[in-house]
């Protein structure tokens, strides 16, 4: 069921290829229309789901200020099992994104917040100049998510499994950022850069790769005591997934973190469950905060996980 937010807005008039629901808000200067809604998704750019990616609609800024629950909030494009003629592992369909952003002032729960674009089982290549997420309130993630992945991702997200439409995908960004001043984070990972996720298979044909030139995570407030992984770089998860970052930085000036179990904030990237990841340079700047530990460099901290 589609549930548009009560107070969300985006600065473009663009119908969703899958949905005919639009919201228009009249202001003194302009008419602001909602982003595309697709099964509780908010999408700033083009939604190509089981259809051909057209590449004719650049993303518009997404702003959410509503006590609503969403599946995903995506600043850029959404490409899922696209049907472009000739798409293959050797002929990826390129989706350009000159810039996309997500601003959240209030939300009651969401699985993913993605500043850039998302690929789901599609032979595609995301080329992003810049992407960002800014959060100043609300609840991110959910307490009853089960085994579902939850994340706030400043860059792009690409994910795939075997026999679902696309075993090879690429994504790159020049700059990504996540800025958090308030909010409650339940089970959700906080990732300054991008994420590549191979799930449900260890087949050697899987090949997902994300590359970020510059990533940044700024935290000045919020409750992270029930959050997941927190890092300023990128994440690769699963056999056949890889992530690389040139420069990564994190600045902490506030926030509540879990002290007793030594919750950590990382200045680099993470390789999970047989994936590979690399960060050339990373930095940490600590000014304030309550109950956290900081780590930089490479340190295996749990089975199948390496932080870089």
PDB file of N, CA, C and O in Angstrom, residues 187-251:
ATOM      1  N   UNK A 187      19.173  -0.521  15.216  1.00  0.00           N
ATOM      2  CA  UNK A 187      19.684  -1.604  14.387  1.00  0.00           C
ATOM      3  C   UNK A 187      20.231  -1.180  13.049  1.00  0.00           C
ATOM      4  O   UNK A 187      20.668  -2.033  12.263  1.00  0.00           O
ATOM      5  N   UNK A 188      20.230   0.090  12.752  1.00  0.00           N
ATOM      6  CA  UNK A 188      20.640   0.555  11.423  1.00  0.00           C
ATOM      7  C   UNK A 188      22.127   0.859  11.376  1.00  0.00           C
ATOM      8  O   UNK A 188      22.695   1.429  12.311  1.00  0.00           O
ATOM      9  N   UNK A 189      22.768   0.461  10.289  1.00  0.00           N
ATOM     10  CA  UNK A 189      24.166   0.818  10.066  1.00  0.00           C
ATOM     11  C   UNK A 189      24.241   2.266   9.595  1.00  0.00           C
ATOM     12  O   UNK A 189      23.371   2.742   8.863  1.00  0.00           O
ATOM     13  N   UNK A 190      25.298   2.954   9.976  1.00  0.00           N
ATOM     14  CA  UNK A 190      25.554   4.324   9.537  1.00  0.00           C
ATOM     15  C   UNK A 190      26.805   4.280   8.668  1.00  0.00           C
ATOM     16  O   UNK A 190      27.901   4.006   9.156  1.00  0.00           O
ATOM     17  N   UNK A 191      26.660   4.562   7.370  1.00  0.00           N
ATOM     18  CA  UNK A 191      27.749   4.413   6.409  1.00  0.00           C
ATOM     19  C   UNK A 191      27.926   5.730   5.670  1.00  0.00           C
ATOM     20  O   UNK A 191      27.022   6.176   4.957  1.00  0.00           O
ATOM     21  N   UNK A 192      29.082   6.343   5.824  1.00  0.00           N
ATOM     22  CA  UNK A 192      29.324   7.615   5.158  1.00  0.00           C
ATOM     23  C   UNK A 192      29.420   7.499   3.652  1.00  0.00           C
ATOM     24  O   UNK A 192      29.033   8.409   2.918  1.00  0.00           O
ATOM     25  N   UNK A 193      29.935   6.376   3.158  1.00  0.00           N
ATOM     26  CA  UNK A 193      30.110   6.162   1.729  1.00  0.00           C
ATOM     27  C   UNK A 193      29.050   5.252   1.147  1.00  0.00           C
ATOM     28  O   UNK A 193      27.867   5.360   1.462  1.00  0.00           O
ATOM     29  N   UNK A 194      29.476   4.318   0.286  1.00  0.00           N
ATOM     30  CA  UNK A 194      28.564   3.436  -0.440  1.00  0.00           C
ATOM     31  C   UNK A 194      28.635   2.014   0.108  1.00  0.00           C
ATOM     32  O   UNK A 194      29.458   1.689   0.960  1.00  0.00           O
ATOM     33  N   UNK A 195      27.726   1.153  -0.425  1.00  0.00           N
ATOM     34  CA  UNK A 195      27.697  -0.244   0.008  1.00  0.00           C
ATOM     35  C   UNK A 195      27.449  -1.149  -1.185  1.00  0.00           C
ATOM     36  O   UNK A 195      26.590  -0.877  -2.027  1.00  0.00           O
ATOM     37  N   UNK A 196      28.210  -2.265  -1.248  1.00  0.00           N
ATOM     38  CA  UNK A 196      27.990  -3.341  -2.213  1.00  0.00           C
ATOM     39  C   UNK A 196      27.620  -4.586  -1.433  1.00  0.00           C
ATOM     40  O   UNK A 196      28.323  -4.973  -0.503  1.00  0.00           O
ATOM     41  N   UNK A 197      26.511  -5.235  -1.810  1.00  0.00           N
ATOM     42  CA  UNK A 197      25.983  -6.355  -1.025  1.00  0.00           C
ATOM     43  C   UNK A 197      25.601  -7.525  -1.937  1.00  0.00           C
ATOM     44  O   UNK A 197      24.658  -7.435  -2.714  1.00  0.00           O
ATOM     45  N   UNK A 198      26.383  -8.602  -1.853  1.00  0.00           N
ATOM     46  CA  UNK A 198      26.018  -9.866  -2.487  1.00  0.00           C
ATOM     47  C   UNK A 198      25.352 -10.719  -1.416  1.00  0.00           C
ATOM     48  O   UNK A 198      25.939 -10.966  -0.364  1.00  0.00           O
ATOM     49  N   UNK A 199      24.132 -11.171  -1.696  1.00  0.00           N
ATOM     50  CA  UNK A 199      23.409 -11.917  -0.667  1.00  0.00           C
ATOM     51  C   UNK A 199      22.902 -13.256  -1.213  1.00  0.00           C
ATOM     52  O   UNK A 199      22.623 -13.399  -2.403  1.00  0.00           O
ATOM     53  N   UNK A 200      22.830 -14.235  -0.333  1.00  0.00           N
ATOM     54  CA  UNK A 200      22.218 -15.513  -0.669  1.00  0.00           C
ATOM     55  C   UNK A 200      23.016 -16.413  -1.587  1.00  0.00           C
ATOM     56  O   UNK A 200      22.489 -17.426  -2.059  1.00  0.00           O
ATOM     57  N   UNK A 201      24.265 -16.097  -1.869  1.00  0.00           N
ATOM     58  CA  UNK A 201      25.080 -16.916  -2.756  1.00  0.00           C
ATOM     59  C   UNK A 201      26.562 -16.636  -2.534  1.00  0.00           C
ATOM     60  O   UNK A 201      26.939 -15.539  -2.098  1.00  0.00           O
ATOM     61  N   UNK A 202      27.372 -17.620  -2.841  1.00  0.00           N
ATOM     62  CA  UNK A 202      28.835 -17.440  -2.886  1.00  0.00           C
ATOM     63  C   UNK A 202      29.347 -17.787  -4.282  1.00  0.00           C
ATOM     64  O   UNK A 202      30.523 -18.083  -4.448  1.00  0.00           O
ATOM     65  N   UNK A 203      28.478 -17.741  -5.263  1.00  0.00           N
ATOM     66  CA  UNK A 203      28.848 -18.084  -6.633  1.00  0.00           C
ATOM     67  C   UNK A 203      29.948 -17.145  -7.136  1.00  0.00           C
ATOM     68  O   UNK A 203      29.857 -15.921  -6.972  1.00  0.00           O
ATOM     69  N   UNK A 204      30.980 -17.678  -7.803  1.00  0.00           N
ATOM     70  CA  UNK A 204      32.106 -16.829  -8.252  1.00  0.00           C
ATOM     71  C   UNK A 204      31.743 -15.854  -9.365  1.00  0.00           C
ATOM     72  O   UNK A 204      32.547 -14.969  -9.686  1.00  0.00           O
ATOM     73  N   UNK A 205      30.573 -15.986  -9.962  1.00  0.00           N
ATOM     74  CA  UNK A 205      30.190 -15.047 -11.027  1.00  0.00           C
ATOM     75  C   UNK A 205      29.730 -13.707 -10.477  1.00  0.00           C
ATOM     76  O   UNK A 205      29.627 -12.733 -11.233  1.00  0.00           O
ATOM     77  N   UNK A 206      29.482 -13.622  -9.186  1.00  0.00           N
ATOM     78  CA  UNK A 206      29.007 -12.366  -8.601  1.00  0.00           C
ATOM     79  C   UNK A 206      30.135 -11.337  -8.609  1.00  0.00           C
ATOM     80  O   UNK A 206      31.273 -11.630  -8.230  1.00  0.00           O
ATOM     81  N   UNK A 207      29.817 -10.108  -9.030  1.00  0.00           N
ATOM     82  CA  UNK A 207      30.843  -9.067  -9.168  1.00  0.00           C
ATOM     83  C   UNK A 207      30.203  -7.690  -8.955  1.00  0.00           C
ATOM     84  O   UNK A 207      29.736  -7.065  -9.904  1.00  0.00           O
ATOM     85  N   UNK A 208      30.188  -7.235  -7.719  1.00  0.00           N
ATOM     86  CA  UNK A 208      29.641  -5.927  -7.367  1.00  0.00           C
ATOM     87  C   UNK A 208      30.754  -5.071  -6.783  1.00  0.00           C
ATOM     88  O   UNK A 208      31.507  -5.534  -5.922  1.00  0.00           O
ATOM     89  N   UNK A 209      30.858  -3.831  -7.253  1.00  0.00           N
ATOM     90  CA  UNK A 209      31.957  -2.976  -6.811  1.00  0.00           C
ATOM     91  C   UNK A 209      31.488  -1.537  -6.640  1.00  0.00           C
ATOM     92  O   UNK A 209      30.828  -0.989  -7.527  1.00  0.00           O
ATOM     93  N   UNK A 210      31.832  -0.935  -5.498  1.00  0.00           N
ATOM     94  CA  UNK A 210      31.581   0.490  -5.269  1.00  0.00           C
ATOM     95  C   UNK A 210      32.904   1.194  -5.036  1.00  0.00           C
ATOM     96  O   UNK A 210      33.812   0.665  -4.395  1.00  0.00           O
ATOM     97  N   UNK A 211      33.002   2.430  -5.558  1.00  0.00           N
ATOM     98  CA  UNK A 211      34.205   3.242  -5.404  1.00  0.00           C
ATOM     99  C   UNK A 211      33.802   4.656  -5.035  1.00  0.00           C
ATOM    100  O   UNK A 211      32.993   5.274  -5.724  1.00  0.00           O
ATOM    101  N   UNK A 212      34.357   5.178  -3.947  1.00  0.00           N
ATOM    102  CA  UNK A 212      34.088   6.545  -3.498  1.00  0.00           C
ATOM    103  C   UNK A 212      35.409   7.299  -3.385  1.00  0.00           C
ATOM    104  O   UNK A 212      36.364   6.793  -2.786  1.00  0.00           O
ATOM    105  N   UNK A 213      35.453   8.502  -3.951  1.00  0.00           N
ATOM    106  CA  UNK A 213      36.673   9.297  -3.852  1.00  0.00           C
ATOM    107  C   UNK A 213      36.800   9.933  -2.466  1.00  0.00           C
ATOM    108  O   UNK A 213      37.857   9.863  -1.833  1.00  0.00           O
ATOM    109  N   UNK A 214      35.729  10.576  -1.991  1.00  0.00           N
ATOM    110  CA  UNK A 214      35.764  11.261  -0.697  1.00  0.00           C
ATOM    111  C   UNK A 214      34.476  10.985   0.068  1.00  0.00           C
ATOM    112  O   UNK A 214      33.377  11.229  -0.447  1.00  0.00           O
ATOM    113  N   UNK A 215      34.613  10.483   1.284  1.00  0.00           N
ATOM    114  CA  UNK A 215      33.447  10.197   2.117  1.00  0.00           C
ATOM    115  C   UNK A 215      33.598  10.891   3.465  1.00  0.00           C
ATOM    116  O   UNK A 215      34.713  11.039   3.977  1.00  0.00           O
ATOM    117  N   UNK A 216      32.451  11.277   4.046  1.00  0.00           N
ATOM    118  CA  UNK A 216      32.500  12.001   5.311  1.00  0.00           C
ATOM    119  C   UNK A 216      31.287  11.646   6.165  1.00  0.00           C
ATOM    120  O   UNK A 216      30.172  11.522   5.669  1.00  0.00           O
ATOM    121  N   UNK A 217      31.533  11.502   7.464  1.00  0.00           N
ATOM    122  CA  UNK A 217      30.479  11.288   8.446  1.00  0.00           C
ATOM    123  C   UNK A 217      30.633  12.301   9.561  1.00  0.00           C
ATOM    124  O   UNK A 217      31.696  12.386  10.185  1.00  0.00           O
ATOM    125  N   UNK A 218      29.587  13.103   9.797  1.00  0.00           N
ATOM    126  CA  UNK A 218      29.570  14.078  10.883  1.00  0.00           C
ATOM    127  C   UNK A 218      28.423  13.753  11.826  1.00  0.00           C
ATOM    128  O   UNK A 218      27.264  13.667  11.396  1.00  0.00           O
ATOM    129  N   UNK A 219      28.729  13.574  13.098  1.00  0.00           N
ATOM    130  CA  UNK A 219      27.714  13.299  14.108  1.00  0.00           C
ATOM    131  C   UNK A 219      27.844  14.321  15.224  1.00  0.00           C
ATOM    132  O   UNK A 219      28.881  14.399  15.890  1.00  0.00           O
ATOM    133  N   UNK A 220      26.785  15.124  15.416  1.00  0.00           N
ATOM    134  CA  UNK A 220      26.774  16.110  16.495  1.00  0.00           C
ATOM    135  C   UNK A 220      25.710  15.802  17.539  1.00  0.00           C
ATOM    136  O   UNK A 220      25.652  16.463  18.574  1.00  0.00           O
ATOM    137  N   UNK A 221      24.866  14.811  17.292  1.00  0.00           N
ATOM    138  CA  UNK A 221      23.834  14.430  18.237  1.00  0.00           C
ATOM    139  C   UNK A 221      23.086  13.221  17.738  1.00  0.00           C
ATOM    140  O   UNK A 221      23.286  12.761  16.613  1.00  0.00           O
ATOM    141  N   UNK A 222      22.214  12.671  18.592  1.00  0.00           N
ATOM    142  CA  UNK A 222      21.445  11.481  18.246  1.00  0.00           C
ATOM    143  C   UNK A 222      21.741  10.344  19.211  1.00  0.00           C
ATOM    144  O   UNK A 222      22.740  10.354  19.935  1.00  0.00           O
ATOM    145  N   UNK A 223      20.850   9.352  19.229  1.00  0.00           N
ATOM    146  CA  UNK A 223      21.000   8.181  20.091  1.00  0.00           C
ATOM    147  C   UNK A 223      21.385   6.982  19.235  1.00  0.00           C
ATOM    148  O   UNK A 223      20.580   6.480  18.450  1.00  0.00           O
ATOM    149  N   UNK A 224      22.618   6.514  19.387  1.00  0.00           N
ATOM    150  CA  UNK A 224      23.160   5.410  18.610  1.00  0.00           C
ATOM    151  C   UNK A 224      23.380   4.165  19.467  1.00  0.00           C
ATOM    152  O   UNK A 224      24.071   3.236  19.046  1.00  0.00           O
ATOM    153  N   UNK A 225      22.809   4.145  20.658  1.00  0.00           N
ATOM    154  CA  UNK A 225      23.064   3.043  21.587  1.00  0.00           C
ATOM    155  C   UNK A 225      22.531   1.712  21.069  1.00  0.00           C
ATOM    156  O   UNK A 225      22.979   0.652  21.501  1.00  0.00           O
ATOM    157  N   UNK A 226      21.571   1.745  20.131  1.00  0.00           N
ATOM    158  CA  UNK A 226      21.059   0.511  19.528  1.00  0.00           C
ATOM    159  C   UNK A 226      21.351   0.463  18.025  1.00  0.00           C
ATOM    160  O   UNK A 226      20.713  -0.303  17.295  1.00  0.00           O
ATOM    161  N   UNK A 227      22.301   1.269  17.582  1.00  0.00           N
ATOM    162  CA  UNK A 227      22.657   1.289  16.160  1.00  0.00           C
ATOM    163  C   UNK A 227      23.543   0.106  15.813  1.00  0.00           C
ATOM    164  O   UNK A 227      24.062  -0.599  16.688  1.00  0.00           O
ATOM    165  N   UNK A 228      23.736  -0.115  14.523  1.00  0.00           N
ATOM    166  CA  UNK A 228      24.634  -1.162  14.061  1.00  0.00           C
ATOM    167  C   UNK A 228      26.023  -0.618  13.825  1.00  0.00           C
ATOM    168  O   UNK A 228      26.557   0.166  14.618  1.00  0.00           O
ATOM    169  N   UNK A 229      26.631  -1.029  12.730  1.00  0.00           N
ATOM    170  CA  UNK A 229      27.960  -0.579  12.345  1.00  0.00           C
ATOM    171  C   UNK A 229      27.958   0.922  12.057  1.00  0.00           C
ATOM    172  O   UNK A 229      27.045   1.441  11.418  1.00  0.00           O
ATOM    173  N   UNK A 230      28.982   1.641  12.540  1.00  0.00           N
ATOM    174  CA  UNK A 230      29.094   3.075  12.302  1.00  0.00           C
ATOM    175  C   UNK A 230      30.475   3.355  11.720  1.00  0.00           C
ATOM    176  O   UNK A 230      31.490   3.121  12.374  1.00  0.00           O
ATOM    177  N   UNK A 231      30.511   3.863  10.480  1.00  0.00           N
ATOM    178  CA  UNK A 231      31.801   4.154   9.861  1.00  0.00           C
ATOM    179  C   UNK A 231      31.636   5.223   8.788  1.00  0.00           C
ATOM    180  O   UNK A 231      30.554   5.451   8.257  1.00  0.00           O
ATOM    181  N   UNK A 232      32.754   5.874   8.467  1.00  0.00           N
ATOM    182  CA  UNK A 232      32.701   6.966   7.496  1.00  0.00           C
ATOM    183  C   UNK A 232      33.044   6.519   6.088  1.00  0.00           C
ATOM    184  O   UNK A 232      32.846   7.269   5.131  1.00  0.00           O
ATOM    185  N   UNK A 233      33.573   5.312   5.924  1.00  0.00           N
ATOM    186  CA  UNK A 233      33.961   4.830   4.609  1.00  0.00           C
ATOM    187  C   UNK A 233      32.846   4.069   3.911  1.00  0.00           C
ATOM    188  O   UNK A 233      31.672   4.411   4.012  1.00  0.00           O
ATOM    189  N   UNK A 234      33.214   3.002   3.191  1.00  0.00           N
ATOM    190  CA  UNK A 234      32.271   2.191   2.426  1.00  0.00           C
ATOM    191  C   UNK A 234      32.215   0.787   3.015  1.00  0.00           C
ATOM    192  O   UNK A 234      33.050   0.400   3.833  1.00  0.00           O
ATOM    193  N   UNK A 235      31.211   0.002   2.572  1.00  0.00           N
ATOM    194  CA  UNK A 235      31.022  -1.360   3.055  1.00  0.00           C
ATOM    195  C   UNK A 235      30.870  -2.301   1.867  1.00  0.00           C
ATOM    196  O   UNK A 235      30.139  -2.011   0.912  1.00  0.00           O
ATOM    197  N   UNK A 236      31.568  -3.438   1.929  1.00  0.00           N
ATOM    198  CA  UNK A 236      31.368  -4.536   0.992  1.00  0.00           C
ATOM    199  C   UNK A 236      30.951  -5.754   1.797  1.00  0.00           C
ATOM    200  O   UNK A 236      31.590  -6.097   2.791  1.00  0.00           O
ATOM    201  N   UNK A 237      29.874  -6.413   1.377  1.00  0.00           N
ATOM    202  CA  UNK A 237      29.306  -7.529   2.136  1.00  0.00           C
ATOM    203  C   UNK A 237      29.016  -8.686   1.192  1.00  0.00           C
ATOM    204  O   UNK A 237      28.237  -8.535   0.254  1.00  0.00           O
ATOM    205  N   UNK A 238      29.646  -9.821   1.430  1.00  0.00           N
ATOM    206  CA  UNK A 238      29.396 -11.023   0.652  1.00  0.00           C
ATOM    207  C   UNK A 238      30.468 -11.314  -0.380  1.00  0.00           C
ATOM    208  O   UNK A 238      31.154 -10.409  -0.870  1.00  0.00           O
ATOM    209  N   UNK A 239      30.615 -12.590  -0.716  1.00  0.00           N
ATOM    210  CA  UNK A 239      31.610 -13.017  -1.692  1.00  0.00           C
ATOM    211  C   UNK A 239      31.310 -12.413  -3.060  1.00  0.00           C
ATOM    212  O   UNK A 239      30.198 -12.543  -3.570  1.00  0.00           O
ATOM    213  N   UNK A 240      32.295 -11.735  -3.629  1.00  0.00           N
ATOM    214  CA  UNK A 240      32.113 -11.069  -4.911  1.00  0.00           C
ATOM    215  C   UNK A 240      31.824  -9.587  -4.791  1.00  0.00           C
ATOM    216  O   UNK A 240      31.710  -8.896  -5.804  1.00  0.00           O
ATOM    217  N   UNK A 241      31.719  -9.086  -3.554  1.00  0.00           N
ATOM    218  CA  UNK A 241      31.503  -7.650  -3.330  1.00  0.00           C
ATOM    219  C   UNK A 241      32.816  -6.982  -2.958  1.00  0.00           C
ATOM    220  O   UNK A 241      33.635  -7.552  -2.240  1.00  0.00           O
ATOM    221  N   UNK A 242      33.020  -5.750  -3.449  1.00  0.00           N
ATOM    222  CA  UNK A 242      34.223  -4.999  -3.098  1.00  0.00           C
ATOM    223  C   UNK A 242      33.883  -3.523  -2.949  1.00  0.00           C
ATOM    224  O   UNK A 242      32.938  -3.023  -3.556  1.00  0.00           O
ATOM    225  N   UNK A 243      34.686  -2.848  -2.131  1.00  0.00           N
ATOM    226  CA  UNK A 243      34.495  -1.417  -1.892  1.00  0.00           C
ATOM    227  C   UNK A 243      35.852  -0.759  -1.744  1.00  0.00           C
ATOM    228  O   UNK A 243      36.766  -1.325  -1.133  1.00  0.00           O
ATOM    229  N   UNK A 244      35.988   0.442  -2.294  1.00  0.00           N
ATOM    230  CA  UNK A 244      37.235   1.187  -2.137  1.00  0.00           C
ATOM    231  C   UNK A 244      36.933   2.661  -1.940  1.00  0.00           C
ATOM    232  O   UNK A 244      35.995   3.205  -2.534  1.00  0.00           O
ATOM    233  N   UNK A 245      37.738   3.297  -1.083  1.00  0.00           N
ATOM    234  CA  UNK A 245      37.594   4.717  -0.764  1.00  0.00           C
ATOM    235  C   UNK A 245      38.984   5.343  -0.805  1.00  0.00           C
ATOM    236  O   UNK A 245      39.955   4.766  -0.312  1.00  0.00           O
ATOM    237  N   UNK A 246      39.071   6.540  -1.371  1.00  0.00           N
ATOM    238  CA  UNK A 246      40.353   7.240  -1.402  1.00  0.00           C
ATOM    239  C   UNK A 246      40.569   7.993  -0.094  1.00  0.00           C
ATOM    240  O   UNK A 246      41.553   7.767   0.612  1.00  0.00           O
ATOM    241  N   UNK A 247      39.643   8.886   0.245  1.00  0.00           N
ATOM    242  CA  UNK A 247      39.757   9.667   1.487  1.00  0.00           C
ATOM    243  C   UNK A 247      38.470   9.548   2.297  1.00  0.00           C
ATOM    244  O   UNK A 247      37.379   9.766   1.766  1.00  0.00           O
ATOM    245  N   UNK A 248      38.620   9.230   3.573  1.00  0.00           N
ATOM    246  CA  UNK A 248      37.467   9.059   4.451  1.00  0.00           C
ATOM    247  C   UNK A 248      37.709   9.802   5.755  1.00  0.00           C
ATOM    248  O   UNK A 248      38.807   9.754   6.306  1.00  0.00           O
ATOM    249  N   UNK A 249      36.672  10.508   6.255  1.00  0.00           N
ATOM    250  CA  UNK A 249      36.841  11.235   7.510  1.00  0.00           C
ATOM    251  C   UNK A 249      35.565  11.189   8.325  1.00  0.00           C
ATOM    252  O   UNK A 249      34.455  11.120   7.791  1.00  0.00           O
ATOM    253  N   UNK A 250      35.735  11.233   9.640  1.00  0.00           N
ATOM    254  CA  UNK A 250      34.605  11.257  10.557  1.00  0.00           C
ATOM    255  C   UNK A 250      34.882  12.291  11.636  1.00  0.00           C
ATOM    256  O   UNK A 250      36.009  12.417  12.129  1.00  0.00           O
ATOM    257  N   UNK A 251      33.858  13.060  11.986  1.00  0.00           N
ATOM    258  CA  UNK A 251      33.950  14.031  13.074  1.00  0.00           C
ATOM    259  C   UNK A 251      32.803  13.796  14.046  1.00  0.00           C
ATOM    260  O   UNK A 251      31.631  13.775  13.659  1.00  0.00           O
TER     261      UNK A 251
END
